[in-house]
CSV table of C-alpha atoms and ligand atoms in Angstrom, one decimal:
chain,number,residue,atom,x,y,z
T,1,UNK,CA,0.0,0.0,0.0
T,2,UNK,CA,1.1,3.4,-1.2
T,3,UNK,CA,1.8,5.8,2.3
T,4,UNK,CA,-0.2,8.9,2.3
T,5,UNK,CA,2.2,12.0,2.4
T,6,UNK,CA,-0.9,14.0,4.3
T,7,UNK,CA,-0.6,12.1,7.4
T,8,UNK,CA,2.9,13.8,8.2
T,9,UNK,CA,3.7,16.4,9.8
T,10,UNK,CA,7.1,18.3,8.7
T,11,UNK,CA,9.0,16.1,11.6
T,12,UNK,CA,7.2,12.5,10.5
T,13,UNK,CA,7.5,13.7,7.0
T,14,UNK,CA,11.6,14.3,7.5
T,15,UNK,CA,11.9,10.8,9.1
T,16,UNK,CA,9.8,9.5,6.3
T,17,UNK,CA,12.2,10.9,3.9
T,18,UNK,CA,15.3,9.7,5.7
T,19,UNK,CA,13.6,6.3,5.5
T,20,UNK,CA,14.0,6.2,1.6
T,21,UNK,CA,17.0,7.9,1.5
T,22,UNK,CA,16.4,11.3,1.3
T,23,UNK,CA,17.6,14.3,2.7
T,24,UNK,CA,15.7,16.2,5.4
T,25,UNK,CA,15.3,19.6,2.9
T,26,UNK,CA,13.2,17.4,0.7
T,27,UNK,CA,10.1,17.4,3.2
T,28,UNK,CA,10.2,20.9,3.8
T,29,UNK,CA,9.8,21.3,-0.2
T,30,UNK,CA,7.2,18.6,-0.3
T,31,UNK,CA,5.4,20.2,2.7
T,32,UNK,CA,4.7,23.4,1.1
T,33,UNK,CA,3.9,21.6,-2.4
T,34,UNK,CA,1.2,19.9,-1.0
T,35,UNK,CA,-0.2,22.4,1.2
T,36,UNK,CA,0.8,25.9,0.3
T,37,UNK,CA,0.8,24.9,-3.4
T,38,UNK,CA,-2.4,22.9,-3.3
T,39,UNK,CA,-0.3,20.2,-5.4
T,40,UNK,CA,-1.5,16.2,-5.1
T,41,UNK,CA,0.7,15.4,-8.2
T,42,UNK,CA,4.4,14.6,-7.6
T,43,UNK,CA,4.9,15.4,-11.5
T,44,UNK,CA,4.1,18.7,-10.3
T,45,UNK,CA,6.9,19.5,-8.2
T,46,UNK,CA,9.3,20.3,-10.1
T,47,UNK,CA,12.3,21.4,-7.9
T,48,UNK,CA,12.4,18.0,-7.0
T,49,UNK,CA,15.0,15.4,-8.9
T,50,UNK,CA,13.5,13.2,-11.4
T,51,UNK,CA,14.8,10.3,-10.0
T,52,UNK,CA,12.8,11.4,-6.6
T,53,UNK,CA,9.4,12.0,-8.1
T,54,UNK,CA,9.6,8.4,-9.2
T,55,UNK,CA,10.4,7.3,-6.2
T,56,UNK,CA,7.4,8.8,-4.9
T,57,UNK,CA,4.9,8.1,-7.5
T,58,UNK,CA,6.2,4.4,-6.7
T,59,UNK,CA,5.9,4.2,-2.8
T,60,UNK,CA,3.6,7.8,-2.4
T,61,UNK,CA,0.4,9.7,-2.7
T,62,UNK,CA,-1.3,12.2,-1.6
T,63,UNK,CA,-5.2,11.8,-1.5
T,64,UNK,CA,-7.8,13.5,0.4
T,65,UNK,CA,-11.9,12.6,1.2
T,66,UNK,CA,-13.6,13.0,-2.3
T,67,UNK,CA,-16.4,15.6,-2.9
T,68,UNK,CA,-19.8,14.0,-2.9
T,69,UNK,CA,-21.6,17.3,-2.1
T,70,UNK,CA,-21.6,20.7,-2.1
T,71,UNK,CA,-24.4,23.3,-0.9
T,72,UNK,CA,-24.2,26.9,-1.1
T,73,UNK,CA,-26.3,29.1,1.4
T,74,UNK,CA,-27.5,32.4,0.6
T,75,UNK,CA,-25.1,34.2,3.1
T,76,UNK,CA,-22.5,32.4,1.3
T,77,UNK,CA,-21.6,29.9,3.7
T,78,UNK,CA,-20.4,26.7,1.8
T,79,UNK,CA,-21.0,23.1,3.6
T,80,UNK,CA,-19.3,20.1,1.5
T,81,UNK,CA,-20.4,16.5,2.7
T,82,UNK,CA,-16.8,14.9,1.4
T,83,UNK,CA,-16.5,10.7,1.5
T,84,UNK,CA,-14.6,9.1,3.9
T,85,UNK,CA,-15.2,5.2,2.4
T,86,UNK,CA,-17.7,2.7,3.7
T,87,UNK,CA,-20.6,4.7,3.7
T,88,UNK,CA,-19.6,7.0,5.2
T,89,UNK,CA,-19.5,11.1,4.7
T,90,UNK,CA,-17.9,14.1,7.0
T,91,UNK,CA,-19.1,17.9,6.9
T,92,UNK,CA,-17.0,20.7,6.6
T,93,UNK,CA,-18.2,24.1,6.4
T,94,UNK,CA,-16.3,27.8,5.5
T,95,UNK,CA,-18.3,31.1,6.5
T,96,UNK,CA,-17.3,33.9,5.2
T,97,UNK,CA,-17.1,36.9,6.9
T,98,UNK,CA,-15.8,41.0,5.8
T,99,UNK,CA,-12.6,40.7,8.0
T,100,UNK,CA,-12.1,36.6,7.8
T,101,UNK,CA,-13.2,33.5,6.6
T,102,UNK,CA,-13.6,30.9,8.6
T,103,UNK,CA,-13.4,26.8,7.8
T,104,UNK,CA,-15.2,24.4,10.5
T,105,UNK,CA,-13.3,21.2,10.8
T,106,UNK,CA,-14.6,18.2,11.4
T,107,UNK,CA,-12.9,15.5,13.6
T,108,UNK,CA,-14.4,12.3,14.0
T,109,UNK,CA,-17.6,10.3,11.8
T,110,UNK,CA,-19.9,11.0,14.4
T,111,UNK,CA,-19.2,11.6,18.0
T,112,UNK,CA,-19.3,9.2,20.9
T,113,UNK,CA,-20.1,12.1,23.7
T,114,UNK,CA,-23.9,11.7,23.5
T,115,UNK,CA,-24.5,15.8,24.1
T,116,UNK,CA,-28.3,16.3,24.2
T,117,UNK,CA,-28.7,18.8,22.2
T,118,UNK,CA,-26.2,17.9,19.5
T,119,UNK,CA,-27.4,16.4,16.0
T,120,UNK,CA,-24.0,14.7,15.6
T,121,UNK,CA,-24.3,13.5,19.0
T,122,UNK,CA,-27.6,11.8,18.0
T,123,UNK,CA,-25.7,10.3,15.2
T,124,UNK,CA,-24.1,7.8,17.2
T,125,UNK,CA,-20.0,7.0,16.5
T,126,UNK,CA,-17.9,5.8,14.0
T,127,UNK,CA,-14.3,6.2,14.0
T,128,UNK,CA,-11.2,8.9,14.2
T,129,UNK,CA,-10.8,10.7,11.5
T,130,UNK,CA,-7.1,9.8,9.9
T,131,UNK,CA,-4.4,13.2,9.5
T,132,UNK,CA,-5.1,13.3,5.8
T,133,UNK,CA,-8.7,13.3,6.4
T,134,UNK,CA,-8.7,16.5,8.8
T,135,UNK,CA,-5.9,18.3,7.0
T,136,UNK,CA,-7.6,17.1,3.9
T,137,UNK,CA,-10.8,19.1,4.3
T,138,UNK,CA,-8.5,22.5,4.3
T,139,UNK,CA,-6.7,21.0,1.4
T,140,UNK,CA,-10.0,20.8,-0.6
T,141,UNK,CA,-11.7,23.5,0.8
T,142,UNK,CA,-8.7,25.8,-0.5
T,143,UNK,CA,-9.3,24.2,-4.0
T,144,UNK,CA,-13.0,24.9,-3.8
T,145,UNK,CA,-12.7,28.3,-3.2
T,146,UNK,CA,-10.2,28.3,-6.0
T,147,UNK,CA,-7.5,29.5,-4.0
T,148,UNK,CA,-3.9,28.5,-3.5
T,149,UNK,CA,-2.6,29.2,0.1
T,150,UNK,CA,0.6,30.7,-0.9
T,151,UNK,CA,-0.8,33.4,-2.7
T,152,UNK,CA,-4.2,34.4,-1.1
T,153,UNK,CA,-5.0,33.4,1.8
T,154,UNK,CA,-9.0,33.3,2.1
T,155,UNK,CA,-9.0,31.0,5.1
T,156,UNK,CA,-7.5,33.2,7.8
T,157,UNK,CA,-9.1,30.9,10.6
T,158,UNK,CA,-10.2,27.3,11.3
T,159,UNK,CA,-12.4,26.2,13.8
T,160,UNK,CA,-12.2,22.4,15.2
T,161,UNK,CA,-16.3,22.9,15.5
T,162,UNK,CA,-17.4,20.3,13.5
T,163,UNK,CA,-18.4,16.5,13.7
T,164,UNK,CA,-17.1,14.9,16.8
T,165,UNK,CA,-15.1,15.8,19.8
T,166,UNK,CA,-11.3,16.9,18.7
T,167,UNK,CA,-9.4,16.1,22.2
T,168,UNK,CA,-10.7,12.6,21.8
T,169,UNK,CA,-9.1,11.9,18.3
T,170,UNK,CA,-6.2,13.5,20.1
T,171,UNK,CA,-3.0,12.6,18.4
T,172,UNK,CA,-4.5,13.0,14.6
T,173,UNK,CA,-5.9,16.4,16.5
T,174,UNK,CA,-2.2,17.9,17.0
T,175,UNK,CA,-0.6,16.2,14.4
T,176,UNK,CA,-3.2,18.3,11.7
T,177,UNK,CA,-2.9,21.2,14.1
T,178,UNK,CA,0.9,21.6,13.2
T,179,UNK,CA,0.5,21.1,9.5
T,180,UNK,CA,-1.8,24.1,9.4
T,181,UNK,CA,0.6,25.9,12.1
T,182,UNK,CA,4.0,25.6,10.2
T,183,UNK,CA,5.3,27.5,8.0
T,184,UNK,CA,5.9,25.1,5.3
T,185,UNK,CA,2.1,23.7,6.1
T,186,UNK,CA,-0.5,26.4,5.6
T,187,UNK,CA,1.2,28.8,8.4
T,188,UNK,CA,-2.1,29.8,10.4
T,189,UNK,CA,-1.5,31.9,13.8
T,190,UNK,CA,-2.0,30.3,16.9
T,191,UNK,CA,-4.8,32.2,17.6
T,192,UNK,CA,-6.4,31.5,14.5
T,193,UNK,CA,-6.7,28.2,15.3
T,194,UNK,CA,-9.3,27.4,17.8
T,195,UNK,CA,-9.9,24.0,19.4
T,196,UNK,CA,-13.6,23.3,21.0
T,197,UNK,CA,-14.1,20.8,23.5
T,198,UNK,CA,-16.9,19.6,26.0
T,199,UNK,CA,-14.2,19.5,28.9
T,200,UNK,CA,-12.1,16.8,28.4
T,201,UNK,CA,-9.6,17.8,31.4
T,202,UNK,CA,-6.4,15.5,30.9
T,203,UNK,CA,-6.5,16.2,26.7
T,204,UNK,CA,-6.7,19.8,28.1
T,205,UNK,CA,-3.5,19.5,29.8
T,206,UNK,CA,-1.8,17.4,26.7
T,207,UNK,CA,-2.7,20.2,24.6
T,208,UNK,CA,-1.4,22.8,26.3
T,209,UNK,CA,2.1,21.1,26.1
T,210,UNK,CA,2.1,20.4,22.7
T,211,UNK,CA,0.3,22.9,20.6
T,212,UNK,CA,-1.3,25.9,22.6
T,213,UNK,CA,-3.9,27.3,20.0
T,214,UNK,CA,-7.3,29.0,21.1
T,215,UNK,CA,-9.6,27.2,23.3
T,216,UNK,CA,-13.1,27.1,23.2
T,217,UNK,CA,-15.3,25.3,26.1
T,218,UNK,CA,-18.7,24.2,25.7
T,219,UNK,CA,-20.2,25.3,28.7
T,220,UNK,CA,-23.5,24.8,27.9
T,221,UNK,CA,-24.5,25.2,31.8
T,222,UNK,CA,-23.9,27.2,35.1
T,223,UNK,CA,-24.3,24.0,37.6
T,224,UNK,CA,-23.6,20.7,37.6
T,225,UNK,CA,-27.0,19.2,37.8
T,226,UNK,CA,-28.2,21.1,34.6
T,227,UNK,CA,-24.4,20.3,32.6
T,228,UNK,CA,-24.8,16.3,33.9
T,229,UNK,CA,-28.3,16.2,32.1
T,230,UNK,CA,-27.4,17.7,29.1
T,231,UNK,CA,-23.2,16.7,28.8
T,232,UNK,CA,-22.8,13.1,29.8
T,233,UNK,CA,-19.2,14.2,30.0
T,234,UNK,CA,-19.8,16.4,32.8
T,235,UNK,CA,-19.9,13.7,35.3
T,236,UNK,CA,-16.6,12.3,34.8
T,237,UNK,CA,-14.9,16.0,34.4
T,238,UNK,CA,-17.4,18.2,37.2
T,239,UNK,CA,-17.7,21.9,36.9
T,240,UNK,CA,-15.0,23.2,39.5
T,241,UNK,CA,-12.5,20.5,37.6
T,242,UNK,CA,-13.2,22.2,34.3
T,243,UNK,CA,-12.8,25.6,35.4
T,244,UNK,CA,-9.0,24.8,37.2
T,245,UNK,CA,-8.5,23.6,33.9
T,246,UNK,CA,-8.7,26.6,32.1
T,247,UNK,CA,-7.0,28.8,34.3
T,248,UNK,CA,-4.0,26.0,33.8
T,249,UNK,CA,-4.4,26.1,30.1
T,250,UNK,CA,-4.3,29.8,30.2
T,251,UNK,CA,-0.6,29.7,31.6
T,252,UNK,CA,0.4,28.5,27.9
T,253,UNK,CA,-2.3,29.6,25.4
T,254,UNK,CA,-1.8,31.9,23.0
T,255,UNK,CA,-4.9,34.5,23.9
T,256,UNK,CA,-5.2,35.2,27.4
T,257,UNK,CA,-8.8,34.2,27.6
T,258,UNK,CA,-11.0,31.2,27.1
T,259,UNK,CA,-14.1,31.1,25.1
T,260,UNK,CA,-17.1,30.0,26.9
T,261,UNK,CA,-19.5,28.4,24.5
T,262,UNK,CA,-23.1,28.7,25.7
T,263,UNK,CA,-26.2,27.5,23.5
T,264,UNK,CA,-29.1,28.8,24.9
T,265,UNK,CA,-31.8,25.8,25.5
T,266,UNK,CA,-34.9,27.9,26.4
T,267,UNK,CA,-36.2,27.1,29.9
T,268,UNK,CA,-33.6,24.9,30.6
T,269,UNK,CA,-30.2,27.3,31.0
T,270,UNK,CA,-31.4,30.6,29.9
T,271,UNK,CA,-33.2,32.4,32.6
T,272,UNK,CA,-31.6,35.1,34.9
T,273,UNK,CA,-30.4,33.5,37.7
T,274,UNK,CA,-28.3,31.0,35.4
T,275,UNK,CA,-26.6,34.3,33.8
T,276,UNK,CA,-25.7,35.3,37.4
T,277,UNK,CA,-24.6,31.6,38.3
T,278,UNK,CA,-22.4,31.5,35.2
T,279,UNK,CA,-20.8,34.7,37.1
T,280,UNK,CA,-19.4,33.4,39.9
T,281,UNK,CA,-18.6,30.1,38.1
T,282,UNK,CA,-16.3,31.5,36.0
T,283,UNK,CA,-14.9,34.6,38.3
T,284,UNK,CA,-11.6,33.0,38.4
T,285,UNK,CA,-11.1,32.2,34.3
T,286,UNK,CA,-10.5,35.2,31.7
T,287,UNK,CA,-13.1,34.4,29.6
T,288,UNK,CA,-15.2,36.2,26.9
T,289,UNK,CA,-19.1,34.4,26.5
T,290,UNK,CA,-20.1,33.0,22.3
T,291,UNK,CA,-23.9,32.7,23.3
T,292,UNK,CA,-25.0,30.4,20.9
T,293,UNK,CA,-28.8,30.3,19.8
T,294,UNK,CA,-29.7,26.4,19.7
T,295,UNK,CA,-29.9,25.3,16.2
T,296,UNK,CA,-33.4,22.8,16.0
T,297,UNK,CA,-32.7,19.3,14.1
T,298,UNK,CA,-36.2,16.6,13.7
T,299,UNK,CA,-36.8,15.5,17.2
T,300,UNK,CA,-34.0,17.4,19.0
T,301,UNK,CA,-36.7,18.1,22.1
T,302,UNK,CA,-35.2,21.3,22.8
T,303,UNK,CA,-36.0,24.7,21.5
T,304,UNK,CA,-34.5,27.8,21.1
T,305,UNK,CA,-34.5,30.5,23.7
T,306,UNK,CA,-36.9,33.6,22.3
T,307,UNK,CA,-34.7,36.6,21.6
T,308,UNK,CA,-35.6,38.4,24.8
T,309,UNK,CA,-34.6,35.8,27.1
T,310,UNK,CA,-31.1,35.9,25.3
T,311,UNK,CA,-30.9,39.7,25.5
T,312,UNK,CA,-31.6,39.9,29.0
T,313,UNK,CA,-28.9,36.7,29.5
T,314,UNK,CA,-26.6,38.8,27.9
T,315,UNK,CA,-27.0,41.8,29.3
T,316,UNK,CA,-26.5,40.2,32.6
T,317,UNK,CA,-22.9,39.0,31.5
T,318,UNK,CA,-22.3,42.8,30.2
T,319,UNK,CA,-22.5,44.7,33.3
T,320,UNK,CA,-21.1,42.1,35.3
T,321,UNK,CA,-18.0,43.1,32.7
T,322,UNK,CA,-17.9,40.4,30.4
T,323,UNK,CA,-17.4,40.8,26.4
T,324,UNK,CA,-20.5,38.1,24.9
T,325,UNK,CA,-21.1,37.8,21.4
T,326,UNK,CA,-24.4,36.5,20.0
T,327,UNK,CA,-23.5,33.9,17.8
T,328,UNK,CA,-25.1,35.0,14.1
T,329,UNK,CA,-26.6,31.4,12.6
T,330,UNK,CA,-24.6,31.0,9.3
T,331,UNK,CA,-25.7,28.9,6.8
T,332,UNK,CA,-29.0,27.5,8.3
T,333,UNK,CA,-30.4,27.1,5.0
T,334,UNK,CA,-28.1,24.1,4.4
T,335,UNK,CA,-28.1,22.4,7.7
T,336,UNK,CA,-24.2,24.0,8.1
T,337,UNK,CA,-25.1,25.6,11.5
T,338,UNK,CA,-23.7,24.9,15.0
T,339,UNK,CA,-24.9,21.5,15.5
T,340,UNK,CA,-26.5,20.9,12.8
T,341,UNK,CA,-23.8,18.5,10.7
T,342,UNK,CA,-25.1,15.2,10.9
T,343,UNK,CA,-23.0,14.4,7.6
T,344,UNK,CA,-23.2,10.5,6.9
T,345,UNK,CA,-22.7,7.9,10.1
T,346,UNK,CA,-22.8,4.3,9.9
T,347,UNK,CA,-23.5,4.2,13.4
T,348,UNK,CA,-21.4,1.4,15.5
T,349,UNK,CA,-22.8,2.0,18.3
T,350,UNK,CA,-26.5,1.5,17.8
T,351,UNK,CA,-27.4,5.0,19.0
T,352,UNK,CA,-29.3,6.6,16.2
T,353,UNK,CA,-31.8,3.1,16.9
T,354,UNK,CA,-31.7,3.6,20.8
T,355,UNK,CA,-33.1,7.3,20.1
T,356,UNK,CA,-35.5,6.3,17.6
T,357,UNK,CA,-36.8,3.7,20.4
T,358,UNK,CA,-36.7,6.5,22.8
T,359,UNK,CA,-38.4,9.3,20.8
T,360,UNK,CA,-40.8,7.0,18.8
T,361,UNK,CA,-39.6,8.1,15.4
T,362,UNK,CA,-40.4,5.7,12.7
K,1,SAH,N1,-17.3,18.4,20.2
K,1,SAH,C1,-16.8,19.8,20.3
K,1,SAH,C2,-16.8,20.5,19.0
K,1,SAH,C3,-18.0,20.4,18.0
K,1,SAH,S1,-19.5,21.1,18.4
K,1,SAH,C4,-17.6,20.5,21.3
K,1,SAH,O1,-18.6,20.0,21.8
K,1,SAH,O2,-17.2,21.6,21.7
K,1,SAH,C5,-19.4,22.8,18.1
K,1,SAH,C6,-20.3,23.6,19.0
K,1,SAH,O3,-21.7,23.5,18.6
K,1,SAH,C7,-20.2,23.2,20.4
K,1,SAH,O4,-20.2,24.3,21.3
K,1,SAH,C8,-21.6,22.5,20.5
K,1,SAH,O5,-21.9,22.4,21.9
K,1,SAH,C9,-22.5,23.4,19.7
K,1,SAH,N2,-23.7,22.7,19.4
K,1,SAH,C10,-24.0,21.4,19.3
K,1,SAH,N3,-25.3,21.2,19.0
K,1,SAH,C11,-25.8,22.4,18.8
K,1,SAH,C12,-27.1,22.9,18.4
K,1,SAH,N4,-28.1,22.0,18.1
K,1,SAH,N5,-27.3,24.2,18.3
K,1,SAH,C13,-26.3,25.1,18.5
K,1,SAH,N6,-25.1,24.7,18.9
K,1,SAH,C14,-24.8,23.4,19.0
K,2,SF4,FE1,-19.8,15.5,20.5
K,2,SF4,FE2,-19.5,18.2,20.7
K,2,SF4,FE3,-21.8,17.1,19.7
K,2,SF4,FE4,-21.2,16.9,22.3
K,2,SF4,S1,-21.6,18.8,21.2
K,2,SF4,S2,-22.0,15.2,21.0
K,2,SF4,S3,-19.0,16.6,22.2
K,2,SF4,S4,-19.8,17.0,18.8
């Protein structure tokens, strides 16, 4: 079997090319063929020896998920459903914006976390995705927008938002974090590059260590009892454990404040006192507060919190002195908002059945 060049990062890549006799320079050129260049064609690289583009068609390639959809919104956001083999499809999604544009990673086929109010959730789990498949979906989407990193760069940020939970795929995680960090990768900031996580604590900690980008929580809650119903997670890694977390990871990440994702469930975590519970729970943590409107799928059993509720939640936050954003739903049209990207999961573990049972849905 031919080895896939876009599971390396420059390091693995460099003892790759040692391994067939090459020299160590020979990755860095390959690296920014493939990724600044947008190149999946050895022929192509034409600094590189004959006899070593050979070699490579011979024992190399570089392939990333196939298209098998594309939807365009009327905002402009673009959602692409790409194949990842066995029946299987991930999303990815770019959202343009006047100062940025944004590309929403996905992680995993599915997720195993069970979040409540999460259509991937509901999906049930497949597997990891691979390096090639995460850094793939910035490949592509770079050749879908038509753009070629090394001259234009229209994706200034990516956001590990999509299908699964990114600390639990955690070496493919930071392995595609530093191709899109280095230089001879796509050569992203740090704080361009945000990781979201429900609170997995100990993949908090690795992170921090080995590639401090931005962090993004899902909050979600202001106590334990309402987190525990709708996080699963939440019981293993508690509120108070969570929140030392942060302030730890904040010793070594690249903005000095966390982002406190908060989707507003209406009746369930959006009234008053829950704003002024979130207060004292986070007093210790910088933080700035994305308040996220929850995005309805069929048969979610939540709705969305009316736009006054979510005024007065956020004006709560304000005077106590916080900075909250209201995040704007991109893309809705499509199915490419928060929670929404249900992509294609062959479900192993029998979920998407047990909520069927559940819910009655036929
Ligand atoms: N697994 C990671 C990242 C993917 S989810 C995480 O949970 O953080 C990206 C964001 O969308 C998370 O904050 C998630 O809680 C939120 N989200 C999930 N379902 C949603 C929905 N139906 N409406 C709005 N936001 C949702
Ligand atoms: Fe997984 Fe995140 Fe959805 Fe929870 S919200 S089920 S962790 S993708």
């Amino acid at each position: 079997m031919k080895t896939n060049l876009l599971n390396f990062d420059l390091p693995s890549l460099t003892a790759y090319f040692a391994e067939i006799s090459e020299k160590p320079f020979r990755a860095k050129q390959v690296m920014r063929w493939m990724h600044l260049g947008g190149v999946d064609n050895f022929a192509q690289m034409t600094d590189l020896a004959k006899s070593l583009r050979t070699k490579l068609l011979d024992k190399a390639e570089i392939v990333v998920p196939e298209l098998i959809v594309e939807q365009k919104s009327h905002d402009g956001t673009r959602k692409w459903l790409l194949n990842v083999g066995t029946g299987n499809g991930i999303e990815t999604v770019f959202i343009p914006e006047d100062s940025r544009g944004t590309l929403c990673i996905s992680s995993q086929i599915g997720c195993a976390l069970e979040c409540m109010f999460c259509s991937t959730g509901r999906q049930g789990f497949n597997r990891n995705l691979s390096v090639a498949e995460i850094i793939g979906q910035l490949w592509w989407a770079n050749k879908a927008l038509g753009v070629t990193p090394k001259d234009e760069r229209v994706i200034s940020n990516v956001v590990m938002m999509g299908m699964g939970e990114p600390l639990a795929n955690f070496d493919n995680v930071v392995t595609a974090l530093r191709i899109m960090l280095d230089d001879h990768g796509y050569g992203l900031s740090r704080r361009r590059v945000t990781v979201s996580t429900s609170g997995m604590i100990p993949q908090m900690d690795r992170l921090k260590e080995e590639v401090p980008v931005a962090l993004a929580i899902s909050l979600h809650a202001s106590n334990d009892q309402v987190r525990d119903r709708i996080i699963p997670l939440n019981k293993k890694y508690p509120l108070k454990d969570l929140m030392a977390a942060c302030q730890r990871y904040l010793v070594k990440a690249p903005r000095d404040f966390i982002t406190f994702e908060y989707i507003m469930l209406k009746d369930v975590n959006d009234k008053p006192e829950h704003a002024r519970e979130l207060i004292q729970l986070v007093k210790d943590v910088p933080c700035k507060f994305n308040l996220i409107p929850f995005n309805p799928f069929p048969h979610a059993g939540f709705e969305r919190s009316d736009n006054n509720r979510i005024r007065v939640f956020r004006e709560i936050l304000q005077e106590a002195g916080f900075v909250v954003t209201v995040r704007k739903t991109r893309g809705d049209d499509i199915d490419a908002a928060c929670g929404q990207l249900a992509g294609k999961v062959k479900d192993k573990t029998r979920r998407q059945q047990k909520w069927q049972l559940v819910q009655g849905v036929s």
